[in-house]
mmCIF file of C-alpha atoms in Angstrom:
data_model
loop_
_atom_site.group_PDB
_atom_site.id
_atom_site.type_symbol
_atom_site.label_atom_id
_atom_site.label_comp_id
_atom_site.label_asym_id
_atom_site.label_seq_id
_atom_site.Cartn_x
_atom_site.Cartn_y
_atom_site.Cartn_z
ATOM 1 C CA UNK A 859 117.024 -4.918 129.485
ATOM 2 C CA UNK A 860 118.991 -1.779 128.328
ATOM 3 C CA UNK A 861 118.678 0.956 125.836
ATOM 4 C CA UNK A 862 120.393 3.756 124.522
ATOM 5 C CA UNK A 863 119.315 7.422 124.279
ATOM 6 C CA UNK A 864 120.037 10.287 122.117
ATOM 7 C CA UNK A 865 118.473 13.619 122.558
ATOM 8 C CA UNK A 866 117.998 16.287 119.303
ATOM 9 C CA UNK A 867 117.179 19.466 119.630
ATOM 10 C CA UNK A 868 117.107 22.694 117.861
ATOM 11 C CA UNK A 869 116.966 24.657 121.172
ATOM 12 C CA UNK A 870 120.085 25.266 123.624
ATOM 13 C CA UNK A 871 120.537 22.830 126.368
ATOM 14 C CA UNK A 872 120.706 24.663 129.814
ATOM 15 C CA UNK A 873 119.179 27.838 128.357
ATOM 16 C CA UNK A 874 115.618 28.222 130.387
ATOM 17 C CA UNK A 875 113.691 26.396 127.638
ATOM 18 C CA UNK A 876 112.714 23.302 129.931
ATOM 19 C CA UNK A 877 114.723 20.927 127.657
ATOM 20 C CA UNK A 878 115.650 18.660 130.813
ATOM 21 C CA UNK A 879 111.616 17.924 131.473
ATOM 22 C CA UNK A 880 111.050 17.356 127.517
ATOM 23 C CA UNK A 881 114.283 15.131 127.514
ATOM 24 C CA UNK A 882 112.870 13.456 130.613
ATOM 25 C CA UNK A 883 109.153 12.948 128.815
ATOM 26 C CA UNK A 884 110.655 11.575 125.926
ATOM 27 C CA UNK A 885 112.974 9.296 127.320
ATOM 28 C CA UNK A 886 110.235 7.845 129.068
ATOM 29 C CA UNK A 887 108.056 7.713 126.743
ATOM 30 C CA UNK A 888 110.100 5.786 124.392
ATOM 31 C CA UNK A 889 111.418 3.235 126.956
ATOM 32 C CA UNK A 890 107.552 3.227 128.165
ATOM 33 C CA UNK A 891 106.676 1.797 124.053
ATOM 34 C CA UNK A 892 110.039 0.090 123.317
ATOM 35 C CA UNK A 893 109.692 -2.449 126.547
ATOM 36 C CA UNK A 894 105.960 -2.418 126.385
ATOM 37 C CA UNK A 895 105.700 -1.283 130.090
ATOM 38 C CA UNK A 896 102.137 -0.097 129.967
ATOM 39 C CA UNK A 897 102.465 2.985 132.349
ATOM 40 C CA UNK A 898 99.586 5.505 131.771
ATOM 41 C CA UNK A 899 100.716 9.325 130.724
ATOM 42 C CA UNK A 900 100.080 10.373 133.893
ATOM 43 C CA UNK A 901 102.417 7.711 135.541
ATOM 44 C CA UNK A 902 105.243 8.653 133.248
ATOM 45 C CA UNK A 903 104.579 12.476 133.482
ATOM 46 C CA UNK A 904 104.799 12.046 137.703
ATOM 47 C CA UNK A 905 108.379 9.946 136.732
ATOM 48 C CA UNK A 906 109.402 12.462 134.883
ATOM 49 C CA UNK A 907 108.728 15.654 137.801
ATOM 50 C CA UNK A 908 110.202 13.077 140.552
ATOM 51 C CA UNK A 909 113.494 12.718 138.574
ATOM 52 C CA UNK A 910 113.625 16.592 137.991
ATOM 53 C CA UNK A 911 113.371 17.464 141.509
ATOM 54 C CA UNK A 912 115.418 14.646 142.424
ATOM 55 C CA UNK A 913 118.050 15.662 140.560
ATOM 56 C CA UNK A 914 117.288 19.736 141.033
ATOM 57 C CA UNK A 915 117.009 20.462 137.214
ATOM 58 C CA UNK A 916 113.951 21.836 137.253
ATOM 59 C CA UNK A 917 110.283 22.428 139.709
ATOM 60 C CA UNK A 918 107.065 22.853 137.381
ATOM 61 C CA UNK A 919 108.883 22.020 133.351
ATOM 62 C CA UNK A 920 107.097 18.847 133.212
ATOM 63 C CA UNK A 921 103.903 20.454 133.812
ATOM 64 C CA UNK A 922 104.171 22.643 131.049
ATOM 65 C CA UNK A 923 104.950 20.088 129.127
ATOM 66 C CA UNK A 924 101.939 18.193 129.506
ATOM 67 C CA UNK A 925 99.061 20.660 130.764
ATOM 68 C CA UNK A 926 97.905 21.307 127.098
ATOM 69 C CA UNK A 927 98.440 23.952 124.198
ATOM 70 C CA UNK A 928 98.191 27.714 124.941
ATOM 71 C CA UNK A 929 100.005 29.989 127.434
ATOM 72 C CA UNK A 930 99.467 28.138 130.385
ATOM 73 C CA UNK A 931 99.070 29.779 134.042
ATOM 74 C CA UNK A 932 99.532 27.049 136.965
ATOM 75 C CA UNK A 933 98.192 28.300 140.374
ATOM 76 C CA UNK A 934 99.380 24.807 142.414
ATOM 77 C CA UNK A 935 102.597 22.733 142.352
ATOM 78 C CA UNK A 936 102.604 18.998 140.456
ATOM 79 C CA UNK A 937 101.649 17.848 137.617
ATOM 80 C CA UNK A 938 98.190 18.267 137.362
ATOM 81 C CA UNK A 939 97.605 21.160 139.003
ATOM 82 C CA UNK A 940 94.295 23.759 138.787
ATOM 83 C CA UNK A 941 95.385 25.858 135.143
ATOM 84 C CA UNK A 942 94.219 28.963 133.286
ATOM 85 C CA UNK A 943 94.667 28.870 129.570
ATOM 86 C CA UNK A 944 95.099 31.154 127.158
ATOM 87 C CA UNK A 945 95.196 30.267 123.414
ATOM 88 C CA UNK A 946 97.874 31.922 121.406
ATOM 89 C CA UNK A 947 98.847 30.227 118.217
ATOM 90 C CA UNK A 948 99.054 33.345 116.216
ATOM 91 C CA UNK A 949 101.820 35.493 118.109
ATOM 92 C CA UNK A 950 105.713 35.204 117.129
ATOM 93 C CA UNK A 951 108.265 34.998 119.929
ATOM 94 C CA UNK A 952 112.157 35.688 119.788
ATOM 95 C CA UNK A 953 113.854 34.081 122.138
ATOM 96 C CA UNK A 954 117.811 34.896 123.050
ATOM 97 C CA UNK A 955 120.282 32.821 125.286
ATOM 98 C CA UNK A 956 123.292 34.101 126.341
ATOM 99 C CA UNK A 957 124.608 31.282 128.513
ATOM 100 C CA UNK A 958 123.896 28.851 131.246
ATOM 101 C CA UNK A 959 122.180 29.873 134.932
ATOM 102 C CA UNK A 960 122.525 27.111 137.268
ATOM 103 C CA UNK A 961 118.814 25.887 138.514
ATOM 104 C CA UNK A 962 120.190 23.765 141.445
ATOM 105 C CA UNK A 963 122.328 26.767 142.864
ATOM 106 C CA UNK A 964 118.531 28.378 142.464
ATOM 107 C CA UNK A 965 116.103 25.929 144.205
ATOM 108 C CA UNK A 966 118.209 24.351 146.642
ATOM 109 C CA UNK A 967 119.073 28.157 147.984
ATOM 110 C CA UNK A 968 116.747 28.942 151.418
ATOM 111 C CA UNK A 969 117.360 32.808 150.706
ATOM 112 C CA UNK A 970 117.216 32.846 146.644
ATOM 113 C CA UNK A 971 113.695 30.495 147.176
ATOM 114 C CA UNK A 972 112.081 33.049 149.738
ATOM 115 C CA UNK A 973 112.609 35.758 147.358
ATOM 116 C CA UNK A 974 111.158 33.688 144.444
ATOM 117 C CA UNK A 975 108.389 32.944 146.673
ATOM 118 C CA UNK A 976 107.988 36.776 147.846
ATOM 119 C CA UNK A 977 107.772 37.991 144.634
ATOM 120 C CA UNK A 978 104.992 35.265 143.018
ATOM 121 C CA UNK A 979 102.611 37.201 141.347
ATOM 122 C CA UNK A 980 98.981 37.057 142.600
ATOM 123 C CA UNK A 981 97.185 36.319 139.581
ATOM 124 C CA UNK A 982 97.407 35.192 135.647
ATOM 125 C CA UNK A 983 97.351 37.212 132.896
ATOM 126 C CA UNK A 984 94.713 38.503 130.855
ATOM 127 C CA UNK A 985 96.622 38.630 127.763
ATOM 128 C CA UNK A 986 100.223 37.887 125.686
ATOM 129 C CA UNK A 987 101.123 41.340 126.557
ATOM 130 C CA UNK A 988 99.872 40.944 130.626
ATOM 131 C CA UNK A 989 102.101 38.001 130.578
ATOM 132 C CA UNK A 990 105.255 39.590 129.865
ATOM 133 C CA UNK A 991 104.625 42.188 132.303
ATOM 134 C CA UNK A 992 103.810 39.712 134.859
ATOM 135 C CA UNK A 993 106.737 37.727 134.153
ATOM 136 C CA UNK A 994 109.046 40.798 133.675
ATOM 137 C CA UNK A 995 107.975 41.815 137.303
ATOM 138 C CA UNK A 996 108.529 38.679 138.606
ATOM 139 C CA UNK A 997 112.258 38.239 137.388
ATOM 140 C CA UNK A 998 113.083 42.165 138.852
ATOM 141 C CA UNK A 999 111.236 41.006 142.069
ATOM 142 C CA UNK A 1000 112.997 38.307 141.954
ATOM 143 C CA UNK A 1001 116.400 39.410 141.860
ATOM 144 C CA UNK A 1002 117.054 36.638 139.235
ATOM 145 C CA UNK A 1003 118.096 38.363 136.548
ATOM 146 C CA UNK A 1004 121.757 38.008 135.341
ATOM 147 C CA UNK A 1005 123.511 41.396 134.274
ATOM 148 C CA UNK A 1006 124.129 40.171 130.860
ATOM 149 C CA UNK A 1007 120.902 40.011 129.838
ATOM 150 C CA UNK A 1008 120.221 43.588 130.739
ATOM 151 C CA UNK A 1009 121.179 45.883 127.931
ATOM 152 C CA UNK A 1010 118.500 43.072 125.756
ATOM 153 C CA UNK A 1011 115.985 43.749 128.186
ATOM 154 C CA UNK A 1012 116.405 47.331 128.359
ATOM 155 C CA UNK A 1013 116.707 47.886 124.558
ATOM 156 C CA UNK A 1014 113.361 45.520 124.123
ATOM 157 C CA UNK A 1015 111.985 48.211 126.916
ATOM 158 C CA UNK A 1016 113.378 51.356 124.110
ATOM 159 C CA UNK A 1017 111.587 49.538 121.381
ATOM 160 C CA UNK A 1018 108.100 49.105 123.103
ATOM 161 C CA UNK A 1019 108.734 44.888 122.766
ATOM 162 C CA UNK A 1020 107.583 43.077 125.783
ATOM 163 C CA UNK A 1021 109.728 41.158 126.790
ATOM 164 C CA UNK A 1022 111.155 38.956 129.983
ATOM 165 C CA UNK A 1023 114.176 36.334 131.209
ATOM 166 C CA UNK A 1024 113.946 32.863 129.988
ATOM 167 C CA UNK A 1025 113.776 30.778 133.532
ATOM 168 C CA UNK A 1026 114.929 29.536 135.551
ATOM 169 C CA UNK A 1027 117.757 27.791 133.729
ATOM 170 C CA UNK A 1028 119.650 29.951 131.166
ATOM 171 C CA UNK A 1029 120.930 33.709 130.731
ATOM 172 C CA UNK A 1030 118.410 34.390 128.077
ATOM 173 C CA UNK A 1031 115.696 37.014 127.176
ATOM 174 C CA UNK A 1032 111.905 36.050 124.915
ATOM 175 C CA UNK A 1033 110.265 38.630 123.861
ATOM 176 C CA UNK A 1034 106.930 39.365 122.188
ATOM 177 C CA UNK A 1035 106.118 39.684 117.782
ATOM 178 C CA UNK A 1036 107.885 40.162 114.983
ATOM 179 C CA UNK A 1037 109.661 43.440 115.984
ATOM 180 C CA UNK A 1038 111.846 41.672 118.482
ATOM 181 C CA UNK A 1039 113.999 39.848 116.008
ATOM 182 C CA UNK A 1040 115.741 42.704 115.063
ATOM 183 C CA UNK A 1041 116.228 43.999 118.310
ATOM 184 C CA UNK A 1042 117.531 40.727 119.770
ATOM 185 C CA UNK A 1043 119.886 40.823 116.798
ATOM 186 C CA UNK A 1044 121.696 43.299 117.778
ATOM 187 C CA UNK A 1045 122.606 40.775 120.638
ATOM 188 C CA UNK A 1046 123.111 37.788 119.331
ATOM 189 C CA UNK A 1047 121.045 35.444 117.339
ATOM 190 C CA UNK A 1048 117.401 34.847 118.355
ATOM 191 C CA UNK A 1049 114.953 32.089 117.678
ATOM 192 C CA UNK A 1050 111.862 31.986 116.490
ATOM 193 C CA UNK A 1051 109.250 29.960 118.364
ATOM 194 C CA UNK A 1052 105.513 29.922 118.430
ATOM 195 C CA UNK A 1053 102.985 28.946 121.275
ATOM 196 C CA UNK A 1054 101.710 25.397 120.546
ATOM 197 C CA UNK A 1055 98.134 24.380 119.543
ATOM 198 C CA UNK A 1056 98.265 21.409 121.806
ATOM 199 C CA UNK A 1057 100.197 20.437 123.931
ATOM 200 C CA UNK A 1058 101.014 17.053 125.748
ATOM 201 C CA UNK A 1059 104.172 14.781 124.913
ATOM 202 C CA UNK A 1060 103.504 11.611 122.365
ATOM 203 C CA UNK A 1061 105.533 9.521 120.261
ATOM 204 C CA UNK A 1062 105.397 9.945 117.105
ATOM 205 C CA UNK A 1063 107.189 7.098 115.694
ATOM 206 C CA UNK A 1064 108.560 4.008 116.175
ATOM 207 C CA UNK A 1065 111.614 2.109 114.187
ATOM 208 C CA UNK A 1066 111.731 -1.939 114.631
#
C-alpha cells in the first residue's frame, strides 16, 4: 500500500516553529485513518519523536505538539514527560524569521549540546512575561543566537517587548502583545499567532 503526502502551511518551513514534528503528526495520523492501522495517539506520537531524532530535525517538537493547550514547561525528555501549564489564550505573539538555522549541525554537536545543556534554566515560568525572560536567557547562555537576529532583539529590548529566538531551527525572533508588530516591522514581516486552547494533533477530516 502507498500514499501520497502534501504538507500546507501558513508558517515557514525550517524557521523554529516545529513544522517537521506537526508534519510528522499529521502524516501519521492520516496514514494511521486512511489504512485503518489502529495505532493509539500515543503510539503514533512516540513514531513521530523516533523519526525526528532519527533523522536530527528536531528533540522535544512532538511533545509540544501533543502535551495539551497553554504555554507548556517540560521538565523530562519524551513524549510524555512530567509538564507545567500555563493557560494563555488571550496574549498576541509576533513572530519574525529571517532564515534557516540548521538543527542537526545543533544536536549532533558534543560542544554546541554541553552549552545547551549548561545553560538549561532551573525552573518554569510564572508568567508570559517570565517566559520570555527565561527563554531570552537561555538563547544568550546558550550562545545560539545568530547575529542577524540581533538588531530585532535589541530594538524589542528599546521598546520594553519581551521577546526571544525562535528555536532551535530558524533565524527568527517571537515576541510578546500587540506592540511587537510594529517593531518587528521594521524588520521584516511578522506573524501573528496565538497560544492554543488545546492542544493535541487530530484529524479533522477525511475525503473518500
Amino acid at each position: 500500500m502507498t500514499a501520497a503526502v502534501k504538507t500546507v502551511t501558513s508558517l515557514p518551513p525550517g524557521a523554529g516553529f516545529g513544522l517537521s514534528a506537526a508534519a510528522l503528526l499529521a502524516t501519521l495520523a492520516a496514514t494511521n485513518a486512511l489504512f485503518d492501522l489502529h495505532h493509539t495517539d500515543v503510539a503514533l506520537a512516540r513514531l513521530a519523536h523516533l523519526s525526528e531524532l532519527h533523522s536530527r530535525t528536531g528533540l522535544g517538537d512532538v511533545a509540544a505538539c501533543t502535551g495539551g493547550g497553554g504555554i507548556v514547561c517540560r521538565t523530562q525528555p519524551g513524549i510524555t514527560p512530567a509538564i507545567t501549564r500555563m493557560h494563555g489564550e488571550s496574549i498576541h505573539i509576533a513572530a519574525l524569521s529571517l532564515g534557516a538555522l540548521s538543527t542537526a549541525d545543533v544536536i549532533t554537536s558534543p560542544n554546541e549540546m554541553a552549552r545547551v545543556t549548561e545553560a538549561y534554566p532551573p525552573g518554569c515560568a510564572e508568567s508570559p512575561e517570565d517566559f520570555f525572560r527565561i527563554s531570552r536567557a537561555f538563547a544568550e547562555k546558550s550562545g545560539l543566537i545568530p547575529d542577524e537576529i540581533r538588531p530585532a532583539l535589541q530594538a524589542c529590548e528599546a521598546n520594553g517587548i519581551p521577546a526571544s529566538m525562535t528555536m532551535l531551527g530558524g533565524k527568527g525572533v517571537f515576541a510578546l502583545g500587540n506592540k511587537a508588530f510594529p517593531v518587528l516591522s521594521e524588520f521584516g514581516t511578522p506573524l501573528e499567532l496565538h497560544v492554543a486552547a488545546k492542544g493535541g494533533f487530530r484529524l479533522i477530516e477525511v475525503i473518500p
